[in-house]
Coordinates of C-alpha atoms in Angstrom, one line a residue:
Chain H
X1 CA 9.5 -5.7 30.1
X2 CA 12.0 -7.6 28.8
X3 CA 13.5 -6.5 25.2
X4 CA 13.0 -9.6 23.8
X5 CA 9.1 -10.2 24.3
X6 CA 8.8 -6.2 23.4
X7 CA 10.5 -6.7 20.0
X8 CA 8.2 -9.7 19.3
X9 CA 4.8 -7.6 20.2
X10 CA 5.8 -4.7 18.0
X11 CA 6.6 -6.8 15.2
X12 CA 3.4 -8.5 15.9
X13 CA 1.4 -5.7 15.8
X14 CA 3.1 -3.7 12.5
X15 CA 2.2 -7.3 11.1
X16 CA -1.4 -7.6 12.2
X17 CA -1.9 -3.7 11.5
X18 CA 0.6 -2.8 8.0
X19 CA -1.1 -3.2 4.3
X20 CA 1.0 -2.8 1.3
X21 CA 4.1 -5.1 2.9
X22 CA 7.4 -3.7 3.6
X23 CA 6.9 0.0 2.7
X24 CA 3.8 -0.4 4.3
X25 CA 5.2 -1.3 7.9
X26 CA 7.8 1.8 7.9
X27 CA 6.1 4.4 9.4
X28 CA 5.1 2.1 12.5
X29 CA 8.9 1.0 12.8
X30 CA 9.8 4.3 12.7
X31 CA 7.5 5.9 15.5
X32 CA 6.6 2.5 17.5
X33 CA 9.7 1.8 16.8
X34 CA 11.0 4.9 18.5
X35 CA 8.7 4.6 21.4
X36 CA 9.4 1.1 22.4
X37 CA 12.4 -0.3 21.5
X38 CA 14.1 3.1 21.3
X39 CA 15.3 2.7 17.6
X40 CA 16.8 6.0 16.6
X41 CA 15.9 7.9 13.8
X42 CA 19.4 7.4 12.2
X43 CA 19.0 3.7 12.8
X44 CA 16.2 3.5 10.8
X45 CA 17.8 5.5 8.1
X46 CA 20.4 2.7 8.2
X47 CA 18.1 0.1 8.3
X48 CA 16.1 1.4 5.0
X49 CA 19.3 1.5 3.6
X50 CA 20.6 -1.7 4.1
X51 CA 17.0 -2.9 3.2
X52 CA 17.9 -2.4 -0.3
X53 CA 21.7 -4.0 0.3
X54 CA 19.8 -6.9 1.6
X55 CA 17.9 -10.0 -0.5
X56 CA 14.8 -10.9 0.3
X57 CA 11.3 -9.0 1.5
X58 CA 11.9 -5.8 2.8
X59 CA 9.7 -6.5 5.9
X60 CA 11.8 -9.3 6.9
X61 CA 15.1 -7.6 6.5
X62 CA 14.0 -4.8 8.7
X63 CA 12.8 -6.9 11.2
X64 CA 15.8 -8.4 11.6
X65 CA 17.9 -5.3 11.8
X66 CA 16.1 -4.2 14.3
X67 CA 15.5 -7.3 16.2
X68 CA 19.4 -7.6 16.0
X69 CA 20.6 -4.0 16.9
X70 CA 17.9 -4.0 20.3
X71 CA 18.4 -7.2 21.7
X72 CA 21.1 -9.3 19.4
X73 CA 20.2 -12.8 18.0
X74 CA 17.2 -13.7 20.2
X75 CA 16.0 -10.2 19.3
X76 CA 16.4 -10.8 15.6
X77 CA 14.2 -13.9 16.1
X78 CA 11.6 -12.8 18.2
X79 CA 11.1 -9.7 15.5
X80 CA 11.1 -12.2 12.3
X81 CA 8.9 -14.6 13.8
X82 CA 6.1 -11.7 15.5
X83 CA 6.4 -9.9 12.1
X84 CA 5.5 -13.3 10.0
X85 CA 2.9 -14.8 12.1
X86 CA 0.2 -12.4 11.6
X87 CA 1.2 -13.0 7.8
X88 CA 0.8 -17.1 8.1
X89 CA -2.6 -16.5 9.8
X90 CA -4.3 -14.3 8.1
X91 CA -3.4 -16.3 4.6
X92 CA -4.6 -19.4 6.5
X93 CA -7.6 -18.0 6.7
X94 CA -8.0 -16.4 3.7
X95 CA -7.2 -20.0 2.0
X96 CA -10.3 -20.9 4.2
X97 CA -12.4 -18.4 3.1
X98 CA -10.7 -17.2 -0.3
X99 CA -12.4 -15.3 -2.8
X100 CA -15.7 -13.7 -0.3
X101 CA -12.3 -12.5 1.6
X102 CA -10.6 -10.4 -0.7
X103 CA -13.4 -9.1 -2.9
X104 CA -16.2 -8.4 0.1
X105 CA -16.5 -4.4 0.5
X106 CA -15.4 -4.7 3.9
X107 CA -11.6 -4.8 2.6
X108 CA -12.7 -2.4 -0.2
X109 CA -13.9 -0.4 2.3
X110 CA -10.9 -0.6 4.5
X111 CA -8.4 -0.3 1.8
X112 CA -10.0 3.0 0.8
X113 CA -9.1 4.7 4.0
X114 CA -5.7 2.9 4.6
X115 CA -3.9 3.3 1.4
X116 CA -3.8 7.3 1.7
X117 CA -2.8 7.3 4.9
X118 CA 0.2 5.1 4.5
X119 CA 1.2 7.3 1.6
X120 CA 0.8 10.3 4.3
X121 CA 2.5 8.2 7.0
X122 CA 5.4 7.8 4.7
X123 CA 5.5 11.4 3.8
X124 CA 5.5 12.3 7.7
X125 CA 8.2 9.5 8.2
X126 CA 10.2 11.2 5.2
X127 CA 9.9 15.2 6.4
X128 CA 11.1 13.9 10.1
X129 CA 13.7 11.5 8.9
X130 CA 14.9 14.3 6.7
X131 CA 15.2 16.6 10.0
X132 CA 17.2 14.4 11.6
X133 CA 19.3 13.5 8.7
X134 CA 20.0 17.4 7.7
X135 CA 20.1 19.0 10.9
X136 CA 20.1 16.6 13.5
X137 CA 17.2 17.8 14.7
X138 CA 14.1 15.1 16.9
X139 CA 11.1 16.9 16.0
X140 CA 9.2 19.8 13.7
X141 CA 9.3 21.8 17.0
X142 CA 13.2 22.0 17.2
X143 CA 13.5 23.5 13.9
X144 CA 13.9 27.2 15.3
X145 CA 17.6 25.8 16.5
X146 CA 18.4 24.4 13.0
X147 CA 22.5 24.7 12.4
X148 CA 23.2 25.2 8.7
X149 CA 26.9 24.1 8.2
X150 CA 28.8 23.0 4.9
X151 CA 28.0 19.6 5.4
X152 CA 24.2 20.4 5.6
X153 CA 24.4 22.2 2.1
X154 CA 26.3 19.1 0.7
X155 CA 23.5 16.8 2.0
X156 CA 20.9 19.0 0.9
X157 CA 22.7 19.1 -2.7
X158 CA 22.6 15.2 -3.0
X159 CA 19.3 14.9 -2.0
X160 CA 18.1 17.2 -4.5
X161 CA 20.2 15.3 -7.0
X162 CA 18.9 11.7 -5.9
X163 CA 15.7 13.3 -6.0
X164 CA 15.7 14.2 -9.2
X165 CA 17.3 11.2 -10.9
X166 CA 15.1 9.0 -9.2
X167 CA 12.1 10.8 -10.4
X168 CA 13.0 12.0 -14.5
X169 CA 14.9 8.7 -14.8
X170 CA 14.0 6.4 -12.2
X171 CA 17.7 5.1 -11.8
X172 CA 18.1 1.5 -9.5
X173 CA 17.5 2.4 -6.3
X174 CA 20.8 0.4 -5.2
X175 CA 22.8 2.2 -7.8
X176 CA 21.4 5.3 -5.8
X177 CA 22.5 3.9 -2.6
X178 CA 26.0 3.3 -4.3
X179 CA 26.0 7.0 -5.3
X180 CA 25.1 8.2 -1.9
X181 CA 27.9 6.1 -0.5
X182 CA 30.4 7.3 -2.6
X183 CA 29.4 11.1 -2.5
X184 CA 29.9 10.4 1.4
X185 CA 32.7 9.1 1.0
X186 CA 34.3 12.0 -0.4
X187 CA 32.0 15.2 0.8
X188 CA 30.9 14.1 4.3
X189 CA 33.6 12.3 6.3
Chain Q
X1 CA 3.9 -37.2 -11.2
X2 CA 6.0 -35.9 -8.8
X3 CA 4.9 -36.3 -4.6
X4 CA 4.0 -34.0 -2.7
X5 CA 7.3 -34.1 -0.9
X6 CA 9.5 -33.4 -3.7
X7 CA 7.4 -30.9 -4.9
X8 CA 7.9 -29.1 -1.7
X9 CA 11.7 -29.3 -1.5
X10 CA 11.3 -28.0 -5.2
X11 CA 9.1 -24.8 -4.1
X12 CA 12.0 -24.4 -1.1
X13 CA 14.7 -24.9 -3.7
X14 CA 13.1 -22.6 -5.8
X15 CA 12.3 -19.4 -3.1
X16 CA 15.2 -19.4 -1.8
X17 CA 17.6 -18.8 -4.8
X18 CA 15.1 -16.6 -5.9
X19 CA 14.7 -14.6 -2.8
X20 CA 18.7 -14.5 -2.9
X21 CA 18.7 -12.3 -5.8
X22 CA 16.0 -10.4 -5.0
X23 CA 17.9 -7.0 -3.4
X24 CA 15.4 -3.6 -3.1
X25 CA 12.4 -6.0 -2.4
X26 CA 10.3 -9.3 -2.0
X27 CA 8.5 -8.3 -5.4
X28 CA 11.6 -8.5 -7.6
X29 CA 11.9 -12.3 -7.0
X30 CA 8.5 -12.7 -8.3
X31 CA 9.6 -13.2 -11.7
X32 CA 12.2 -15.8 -11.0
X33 CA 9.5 -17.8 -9.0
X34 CA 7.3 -17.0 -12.0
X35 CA 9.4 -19.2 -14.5
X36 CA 9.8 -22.1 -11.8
X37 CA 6.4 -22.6 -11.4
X38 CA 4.6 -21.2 -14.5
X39 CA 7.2 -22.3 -17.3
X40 CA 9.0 -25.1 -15.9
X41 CA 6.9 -26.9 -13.8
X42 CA 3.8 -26.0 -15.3
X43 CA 1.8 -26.1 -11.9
X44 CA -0.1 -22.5 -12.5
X45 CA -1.2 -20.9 -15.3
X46 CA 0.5 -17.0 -15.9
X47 CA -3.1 -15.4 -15.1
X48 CA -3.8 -18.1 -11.5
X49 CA 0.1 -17.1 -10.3
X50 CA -0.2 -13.3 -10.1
X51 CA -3.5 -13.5 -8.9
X52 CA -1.6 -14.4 -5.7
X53 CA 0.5 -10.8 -5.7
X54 CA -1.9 -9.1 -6.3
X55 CA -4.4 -10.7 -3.0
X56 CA -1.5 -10.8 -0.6
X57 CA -1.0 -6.5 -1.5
X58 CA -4.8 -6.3 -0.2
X59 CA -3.9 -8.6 3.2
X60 CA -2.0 -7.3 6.1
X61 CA 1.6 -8.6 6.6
X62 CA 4.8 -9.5 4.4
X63 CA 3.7 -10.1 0.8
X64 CA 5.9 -13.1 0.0
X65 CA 5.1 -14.7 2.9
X66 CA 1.5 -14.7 1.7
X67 CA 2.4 -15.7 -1.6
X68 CA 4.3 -18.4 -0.4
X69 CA 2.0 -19.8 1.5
X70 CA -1.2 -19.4 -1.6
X71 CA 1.5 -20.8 -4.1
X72 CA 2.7 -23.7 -1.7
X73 CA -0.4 -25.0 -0.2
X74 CA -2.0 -24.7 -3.9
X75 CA 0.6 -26.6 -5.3
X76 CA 1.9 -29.3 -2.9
X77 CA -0.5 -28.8 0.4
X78 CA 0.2 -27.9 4.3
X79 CA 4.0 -29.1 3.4
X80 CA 4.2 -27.4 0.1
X81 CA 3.1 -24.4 2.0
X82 CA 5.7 -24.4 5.0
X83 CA 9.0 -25.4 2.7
X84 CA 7.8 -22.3 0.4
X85 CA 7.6 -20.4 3.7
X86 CA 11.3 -21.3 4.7
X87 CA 12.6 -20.6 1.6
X88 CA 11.2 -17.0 1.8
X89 CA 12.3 -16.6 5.2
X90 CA 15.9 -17.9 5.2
X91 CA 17.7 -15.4 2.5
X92 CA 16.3 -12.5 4.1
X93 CA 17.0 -13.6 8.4
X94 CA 20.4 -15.2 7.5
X95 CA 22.0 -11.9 5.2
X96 CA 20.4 -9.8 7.4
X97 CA 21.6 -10.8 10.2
X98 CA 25.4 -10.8 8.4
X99 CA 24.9 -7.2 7.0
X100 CA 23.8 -6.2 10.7
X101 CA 27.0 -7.6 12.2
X102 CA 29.5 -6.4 9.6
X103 CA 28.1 -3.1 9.9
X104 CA 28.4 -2.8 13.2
X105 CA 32.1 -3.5 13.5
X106 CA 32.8 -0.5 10.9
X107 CA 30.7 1.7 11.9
X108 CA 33.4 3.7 14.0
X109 CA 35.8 4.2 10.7
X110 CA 35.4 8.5 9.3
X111 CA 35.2 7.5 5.8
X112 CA 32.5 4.9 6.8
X113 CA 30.6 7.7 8.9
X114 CA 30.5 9.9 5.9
X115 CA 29.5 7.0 3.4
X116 CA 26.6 6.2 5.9
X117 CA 25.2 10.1 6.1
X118 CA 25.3 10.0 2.0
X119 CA 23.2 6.9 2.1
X120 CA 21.0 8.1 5.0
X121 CA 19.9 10.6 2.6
X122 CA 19.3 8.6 0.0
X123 CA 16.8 6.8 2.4
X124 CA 15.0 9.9 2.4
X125 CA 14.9 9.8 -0.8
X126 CA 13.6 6.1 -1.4
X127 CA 11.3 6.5 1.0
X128 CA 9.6 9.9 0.2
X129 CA 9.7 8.1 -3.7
X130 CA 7.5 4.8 -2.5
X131 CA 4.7 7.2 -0.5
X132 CA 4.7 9.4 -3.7
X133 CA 4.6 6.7 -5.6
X134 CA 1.9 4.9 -3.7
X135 CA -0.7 8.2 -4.2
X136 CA -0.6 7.8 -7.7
X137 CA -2.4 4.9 -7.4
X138 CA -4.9 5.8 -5.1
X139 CA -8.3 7.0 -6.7
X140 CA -7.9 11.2 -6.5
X141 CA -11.0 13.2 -4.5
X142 CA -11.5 14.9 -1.3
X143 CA -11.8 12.3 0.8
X144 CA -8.6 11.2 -0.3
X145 CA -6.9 14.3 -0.2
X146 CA -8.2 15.1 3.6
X147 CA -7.1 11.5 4.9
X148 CA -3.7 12.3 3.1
X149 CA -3.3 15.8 4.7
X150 CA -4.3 14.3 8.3
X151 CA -1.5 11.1 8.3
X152 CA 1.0 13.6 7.3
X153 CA -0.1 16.5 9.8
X154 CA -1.4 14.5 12.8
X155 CA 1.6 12.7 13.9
X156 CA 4.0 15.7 12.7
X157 CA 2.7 18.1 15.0
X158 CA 0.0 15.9 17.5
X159 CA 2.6 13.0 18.0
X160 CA -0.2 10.7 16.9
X161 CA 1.0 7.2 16.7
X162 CA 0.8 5.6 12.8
X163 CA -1.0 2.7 14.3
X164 CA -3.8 5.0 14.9
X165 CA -3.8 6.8 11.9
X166 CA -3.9 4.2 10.4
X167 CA -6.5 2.4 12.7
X168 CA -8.9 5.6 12.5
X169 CA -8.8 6.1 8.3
X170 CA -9.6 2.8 8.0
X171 CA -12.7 3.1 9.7
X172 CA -13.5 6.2 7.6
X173 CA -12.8 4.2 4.3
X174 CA -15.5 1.8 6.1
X175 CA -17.8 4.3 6.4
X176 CA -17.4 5.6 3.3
X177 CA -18.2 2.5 1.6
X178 CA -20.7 1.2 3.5
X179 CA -22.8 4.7 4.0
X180 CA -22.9 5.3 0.2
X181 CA -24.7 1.8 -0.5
X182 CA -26.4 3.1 -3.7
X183 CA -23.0 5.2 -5.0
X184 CA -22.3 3.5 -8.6
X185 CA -18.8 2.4 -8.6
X186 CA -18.1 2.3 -4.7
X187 CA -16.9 -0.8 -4.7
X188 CA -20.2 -2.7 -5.9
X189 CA -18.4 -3.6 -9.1
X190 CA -17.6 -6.4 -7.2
X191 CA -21.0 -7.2 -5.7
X192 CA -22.6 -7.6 -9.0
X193 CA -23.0 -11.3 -10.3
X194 CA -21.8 -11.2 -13.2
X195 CA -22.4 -15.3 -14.0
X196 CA -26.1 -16.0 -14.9
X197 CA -28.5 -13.5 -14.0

């Protein structure tokens, strides 16, 4: 299939199937992502990255990264406009049906089971990211061939640190991706 | 009183320098937005413009684009509702797109390289923060902890996609709700007419 049309029916469906917006959609770009467009796991760590670098919603922005880097400016389209159109029709509906929509047990219901599994997705999506970023590794069953070098103990020792002050002092999260650059910069090159 | 049509290039006006200075996410232009509409304009009250955050975080999708579309189509119609829509949509397409393509052309240089690996990690970071973050405010009990376990464990070691995780919990959080009719605070807050009895 053409790369084009597949960017625009995986942005469709993370838009028909992701709750909780931007955050929401990033364990689907990351797996489906990998699966259908081919989008690297270091890719996507880019693209979170510049996500926060970027104005405007998070969803959008990653949409058009990825649309961009798989199939250039047409891509970048296609993935904006298959990512917002579930959005415009399901609000034209709910404008329809309002109130009964949002409040009816059905979404309770549904929201019940779907906003603890996007907290685990995003867990998963963090452990595997975090392979790939520390030891290059594709997959939990690689880890017996992990290579520990110096630059794996410096990553290691930011990420604790980022960790930390993003948790006892919840620092900006661009200020974070400004230290992160900069300790790169110096440690990692 | 102003027509419909300038109060839609108002609402595009308005998005899209808000949406300009909204870096980390859609959410942060919210308060920007907030003192067009609310204080300036005077078209919503405080309590009937964050009702719209609030519903579009329970709705599928991008959650400006919802609120774009409530707010614009509340306030100035089908045309209120598309100019809002552009205005959320152009900041975000338009930088991306320039971020994409300068970062492409220096992605070879060393010292570029290692910048990128140190913010790679803060990725991580960021995103193991927002699914932490995101438990917290999820009601704490079994159920919860078992759906939890299984979308961390099922496509770590399964290869189970995330659209079927999440396809598959939320058809257990269905069941939950609806096979527990009688269960006091399931949901049936909601159910109970509170307006004359």
């Amino acid at each position: 299939m053409n790369m084009v049309l597949r960017l625009f029916l995986l942005f469709l469906q993370i838009g028909f199937t992701c709750f909780g917006g931007g955050y929401g959609m990033m364990s689907m770009i990351f797996d489906e992502g990998a699966k259908r467009v081919g989008l690297t796991a270091n890719e996507f760590a880019d693209m979170t990255a510049l996500d926060l670098i970027c104005p405007g919603a998070v969803a959008l922005n990653s949409a058009t990264y990825v649309g961009y880097l798989k199939g250039s400016f047409p891509g970048s389209l296609a993935a904006t406009l298959g990512v917002i159109l579930p959005t415009i029709l399901v609000s034209i509906l709910t404008i329809i049906f309002m109130k009964k929509f949002s409040e009816s047990r059905f979404v309770k219901g549904l929201f019940r089971g779907i906003k603890p599994a996007c907290g685990g997705l995003l867990i998963y999506t963090s452990i595997t990211l975090a392979l790939s970023v520390f030891f290059g590794s594709e997959s939990v069953y690689e880890l017996h061939k992990l290579v520990f070098t110096s630059d794996t103990i410096a990553l290691l020792i930011l990420f604790a640190g980022a960790f930390f002050l993003q948790f006892r002092y919840k620092i900006d999260p661009i200020l974070l991706t400004v230290i992160g650059a900069v300790f790169g910069l110096i440690f990692l090159h | 009183m102003e027509s419909n049509t300038q109060k839609g290039l108002y609402l595009f006006r308005l998005h899209f320098i808000a949406m300009m200075f909204a870096f980390t996410s859609g959410m942060a232009a919210l308060p920007t937005i907030e003192r067009g509409i609310v204080e300036k304009k005077k078209w919503l009250t405080h309590e009937e413009f964050w009702t719209y955050p609030v519903l579009g975080q329970t709705l599928p999708g991008v959650i400006s684009v919802h609120n774009s579309i409530f707010m614009g189509s509340r306030i100035a119609g089908p045309f209120g509702a598309l100019m809002s829509l552009l205005g959320v949509i152009t900041p975000a397409f338009v930088c991306m797109l320039g971020i994409a393509a300068l970062f492409q052309s220096v992605v070879g240089n060393t010292y570029i390289q290692g910048a990128i690996r140190g913010i790679r990690v803060i990725s991580v970071v960021i995103l193991l923060g927002n699914g932490i973050r995101l438990l917290t405010t999820v009601k704490k009990d079994l159920l919860t902890a078992i759906l939890v376990i299984a979308a961390v464990l099922l496509p770590l070691f399964f290869g189970f996609s995330s659209f079927w995780v999440i396809l598959v919990c939320g058809i257990v959080g269905l069941i939950s709700v609806f096979a527990a009719p009688g269960a006091p605070g399931s949901g049936s807050s909601v159910q109970t007419r509170e307006d004359g009895e």
